[in-house]
CSV table of C-alpha atoms and ligand atoms in Angstrom, one decimal:
chain,number,residue,atom,x,y,z
A,244,MET,CA,31.9,-9.1,-17.7
A,245,TYR,CA,28.5,-7.7,-18.5
A,246,GLU,CA,29.3,-8.2,-22.2
A,247,GLU,CA,30.0,-11.9,-21.6
A,248,ILE,CA,26.5,-12.2,-20.0
A,249,LYS,CA,24.9,-10.3,-22.8
A,250,GLN,CA,26.6,-12.6,-25.4
A,251,ALA,CA,25.1,-15.6,-23.6
A,252,ILE,CA,21.5,-14.5,-23.7
A,253,ARG,CA,19.6,-15.8,-26.7
A,254,ASP,CA,17.1,-13.8,-28.7
A,255,VAL,CA,14.1,-15.8,-29.8
A,256,PRO,CA,12.0,-13.9,-32.3
A,257,ASP,CA,8.2,-14.1,-32.3
A,258,PHE,CA,7.9,-16.0,-28.9
A,259,PRO,CA,5.4,-16.4,-27.3
A,260,LYS,CA,3.6,-14.5,-30.0
A,261,PRO,CA,4.5,-12.6,-33.2
A,262,GLY,CA,6.4,-9.4,-32.7
A,263,ILE,CA,7.9,-10.2,-29.4
A,264,LEU,CA,11.7,-10.7,-29.3
A,265,PHE,CA,12.0,-13.1,-26.3
A,266,LYS,CA,15.2,-12.7,-24.2
A,267,ASP,CA,16.0,-16.3,-23.4
A,268,ILE,CA,18.2,-16.5,-20.3
A,269,THR,CA,18.4,-20.3,-20.2
A,270,THR,CA,21.5,-20.1,-22.4
A,271,ALA,CA,23.2,-17.9,-19.8
A,272,LEU,CA,22.1,-20.0,-16.8
A,273,LYS,CA,23.3,-23.3,-18.3
A,274,ASP,CA,26.8,-21.8,-18.5
A,275,LYS,CA,28.4,-22.3,-15.1
A,276,ARG,CA,30.7,-19.3,-15.5
A,277,CYS,CA,27.9,-17.1,-16.7
A,278,PHE,CA,25.5,-18.1,-14.0
A,279,ARG,CA,28.0,-17.2,-11.4
A,280,LEU,CA,28.8,-13.9,-13.1
A,281,ILE,CA,25.1,-12.9,-13.0
A,282,VAL,CA,24.7,-13.7,-9.3
A,283,ASP,CA,28.0,-12.2,-8.3
A,284,ALA,CA,27.3,-9.0,-10.3
A,285,PHE,CA,24.0,-8.5,-8.3
A,286,TYR,CA,25.8,-9.3,-5.1
A,287,ASP,CA,28.5,-6.7,-5.7
A,288,ILE,CA,25.9,-4.0,-6.5
A,289,LEU,CA,23.7,-4.9,-3.5
A,290,LYS,CA,26.1,-6.1,-0.7
A,291,ASN,CA,26.0,-2.8,1.1
A,292,GLU,CA,22.2,-2.3,0.9
A,293,GLN,CA,19.9,-3.1,3.8
A,294,ILE,CA,17.8,-6.0,2.6
A,295,ASP,CA,15.8,-8.2,4.9
A,296,LYS,CA,14.1,-10.2,2.1
A,297,ILE,CA,14.2,-10.7,-1.6
A,298,ALA,CA,10.8,-10.9,-3.2
A,299,ALA,CA,11.3,-12.9,-6.4
A,300,ILE,CA,8.8,-12.9,-9.3
A,301,GLU,CA,7.7,-16.3,-10.7
A,302,SER,CA,9.3,-18.0,-12.4
A,303,ARG,CA,12.6,-16.7,-13.8
A,304,GLY,CA,13.0,-14.2,-11.0
A,305,TYR,CA,13.5,-17.3,-8.7
A,306,LEU,CA,16.5,-18.4,-10.6
A,307,ILE,CA,18.4,-15.2,-9.7
A,308,GLY,CA,16.6,-14.3,-6.5
A,309,ALA,CA,17.2,-17.6,-4.7
A,310,PRO,CA,21.0,-17.8,-5.1
A,311,LEU,CA,21.3,-14.0,-4.4
A,312,ALA,CA,19.3,-14.3,-1.2
A,313,TYR,CA,21.6,-17.1,-0.1
A,314,LYS,CA,24.6,-15.1,-0.9
A,315,LEU,CA,23.4,-11.9,0.7
A,316,GLY,CA,22.1,-13.8,3.7
A,317,CYS,CA,18.5,-12.6,3.5
A,318,GLY,CA,15.1,-14.3,3.3
A,319,LEU,CA,13.3,-15.3,0.1
A,320,VAL,CA,9.7,-14.4,-0.6
A,321,LEU,CA,7.9,-16.0,-3.6
A,322,LEU,CA,5.5,-13.8,-5.7
A,323,ARG,CA,3.5,-16.4,-7.5
A,324,LYS,CA,0.9,-16.8,-10.2
A,325,PRO,CA,-2.7,-17.2,-8.8
A,326,GLY,CA,-3.7,-20.4,-7.0
A,327,LYS,CA,-0.2,-21.7,-6.3
A,328,LEU,CA,0.5,-20.5,-2.8
A,329,PRO,CA,-1.1,-22.7,-0.1
A,330,ALA,CA,-1.9,-20.3,2.7
A,331,ALA,CA,-3.8,-16.9,2.9
A,332,THR,CA,-2.7,-14.5,0.1
A,333,ILE,CA,-3.3,-11.1,-1.3
A,334,LYS,CA,-3.4,-10.5,-5.1
A,335,GLU,CA,-2.6,-7.8,-7.7
A,336,TYR,CA,-3.7,-7.8,-11.3
A,337,TYR,CA,-1.5,-6.3,-14.1
A,338,ASN,CA,-1.0,-6.0,-17.8
A,339,LEU,CA,1.9,-7.8,-19.5
A,340,GLU,CA,3.8,-7.0,-22.7
A,341,TYR,CA,1.9,-10.0,-24.0
A,342,GLY,CA,-1.4,-10.5,-22.2
A,343,SER,CA,-2.7,-9.9,-18.6
A,344,ALA,CA,-2.1,-11.7,-15.4
A,345,ALA,CA,-2.0,-11.5,-11.6
A,346,LEU,CA,0.5,-12.1,-8.8
A,347,GLU,CA,-0.1,-13.3,-5.3
A,348,VAL,CA,2.0,-13.3,-2.1
A,349,HIS,CA,1.3,-14.9,1.3
A,350,GLN,CA,-0.2,-12.4,3.7
A,351,ASP,CA,2.6,-13.2,6.3
A,352,ALA,CA,5.5,-13.2,3.8
A,353,VAL,CA,6.7,-9.7,4.7
A,354,LYS,CA,6.4,-7.9,8.1
A,355,PRO,CA,5.7,-4.2,8.3
A,356,GLY,CA,8.9,-2.2,8.1
A,357,GLU,CA,11.0,-5.0,6.5
A,358,LYS,CA,13.3,-3.9,3.7
A,359,VAL,CA,12.6,-5.8,0.5
A,360,LEU,CA,14.4,-6.1,-2.8
A,361,ILE,CA,12.1,-7.1,-5.7
A,362,ILE,CA,13.8,-9.1,-8.4
A,363,ASP,CA,12.9,-10.5,-11.9
A,364,ASP,CA,14.8,-11.6,-15.0
A,365,LEU,CA,13.5,-8.9,-17.2
A,366,LEU,CA,11.8,-5.4,-17.1
A,367,ALA,CA,9.6,-4.7,-20.1
A,368,THR,CA,6.6,-2.4,-19.5
A,369,GLY,CA,7.0,-2.7,-15.8
A,370,GLY,CA,3.5,-4.0,-15.1
A,371,THR,CA,4.6,-7.2,-13.4
A,372,ALA,CA,7.2,-5.4,-11.2
A,373,GLU,CA,4.7,-2.7,-10.3
A,374,ALA,CA,2.2,-5.4,-9.1
A,375,ALA,CA,5.1,-6.8,-7.1
A,376,CYS,CA,5.8,-3.4,-5.6
A,377,LYS,CA,2.1,-3.0,-4.7
A,378,LEU,CA,2.0,-6.4,-3.0
A,379,VAL,CA,5.1,-5.6,-0.9
A,380,LYS,CA,3.7,-2.2,0.0
A,381,ARG,CA,0.3,-3.6,1.0
A,382,LEU,CA,2.1,-5.9,3.5
A,383,GLY,CA,3.9,-2.8,4.9
A,384,GLY,CA,7.3,-3.6,3.5
A,385,THR,CA,9.8,-0.9,2.4
A,386,ILE,CA,11.2,-1.5,-1.1
A,387,THR,CA,15.0,-1.1,-1.2
A,388,ALA,CA,15.1,-1.4,-5.0
A,389,THR,CA,13.7,-3.3,-8.0
A,390,ALA,CA,16.4,-5.3,-9.8
A,391,PHE,CA,16.5,-7.0,-13.2
A,392,LEU,CA,19.0,-8.9,-15.3
A,393,ILE,CA,17.6,-7.2,-18.4
A,394,GLU,CA,15.9,-3.9,-19.0
A,395,LEU,CA,14.1,-3.2,-22.3
A,396,ALA,CA,14.7,0.5,-21.9
A,397,GLU,CA,12.4,1.7,-24.8
A,398,LEU,CA,9.3,0.3,-23.0
A,399,ASN,CA,9.9,2.7,-20.1
A,400,GLY,CA,9.3,0.2,-17.3
A,401,ALA,CA,11.8,2.1,-15.0
A,402,GLU,CA,9.5,5.1,-15.3
A,403,LYS,CA,6.6,3.2,-14.0
A,404,LEU,CA,8.6,1.9,-11.1
A,405,ARG,CA,10.1,5.3,-10.1
A,406,PRO,CA,7.4,6.1,-7.5
A,407,TYR,CA,8.2,2.9,-5.6
A,408,ALA,CA,12.0,2.6,-5.5
A,409,LYS,CA,15.2,2.9,-7.6
A,410,THR,CA,15.7,0.4,-10.4
A,411,ILE,CA,18.9,-1.6,-10.9
A,412,SER,CA,19.4,-3.3,-14.3
A,413,LEU,CA,22.5,-5.3,-15.2
A,414,LEU,CA,21.9,-5.2,-18.9
A,415,LYS,CA,20.0,-2.5,-20.9
A,416,TYR,CA,18.8,-3.0,-24.4
B,199,AMP,P1,6.5,-6.4,-18.0
B,199,AMP,O1,5.4,-6.6,-17.0
B,199,AMP,O2,5.9,-5.9,-19.3
B,199,AMP,O3,7.6,-5.6,-17.5
B,199,AMP,O4,7.0,-7.9,-18.4
B,199,AMP,C1,8.0,-8.5,-17.6
B,199,AMP,C2,7.7,-9.9,-17.4
B,199,AMP,O5,7.4,-10.6,-18.6
B,199,AMP,C3,8.9,-10.6,-16.8
B,199,AMP,O6,8.5,-11.6,-15.8
B,199,AMP,C4,9.6,-11.3,-18.0
B,199,AMP,O7,10.1,-12.5,-17.7
B,199,AMP,C5,8.5,-11.4,-19.0
B,199,AMP,N1,8.9,-10.8,-20.3
B,199,AMP,C6,8.3,-9.7,-20.9
B,199,AMP,N2,8.8,-9.4,-22.1
B,199,AMP,C7,9.8,-10.3,-22.3
B,199,AMP,C8,10.8,-10.6,-23.3
B,199,AMP,N3,10.8,-9.8,-24.4
B,199,AMP,N4,11.6,-11.6,-23.2
B,199,AMP,C9,11.6,-12.4,-22.1
B,199,AMP,N5,10.7,-12.2,-21.1
B,199,AMP,C10,9.8,-11.2,-21.1
């Protein structure tokens, strides 16, 4: 099953800049069977965990986080690029595999003590997910796990996230 998902993900060399091998999940999402396999695989791993909310990272994290939140029956929180969320926010800066950026979340998105799963399509250096963890912790949330469709294991992102929670990756490269 995981092999079928792996086969459906397209490698795009030198995007968005030279030297980066971009893992393009659009080829897996457009396949109705594969899209379902991805969401169902996360559901099977997470169905017995206590999760109040899924915090999904813009933008590809939404594509997995939204159907998974629906299926698990929990809330969905959007971690967004700066300037997109309309109400009061908090912000964390981080370094990317290619460039630097920041994430914001609404100040009232998570209540103290709520159990939050953080999700994104891909774990590279872990900078993005670490910023997500910091945002959730600043709001008083407890991180159940960080979850990714793809982990680029050689970049040691899971190591960076270890102080926050366990990491779940469907596919490792
Ligand atoms: P990082 O903060 O280094 O773990 O980078 C993870 C974020 O950047 C995720 O939101 C990914 O969608 C994106 N990203 C980083 N590297 C790649 C890659 N090789 N292919 C696709 N997306 C990537």
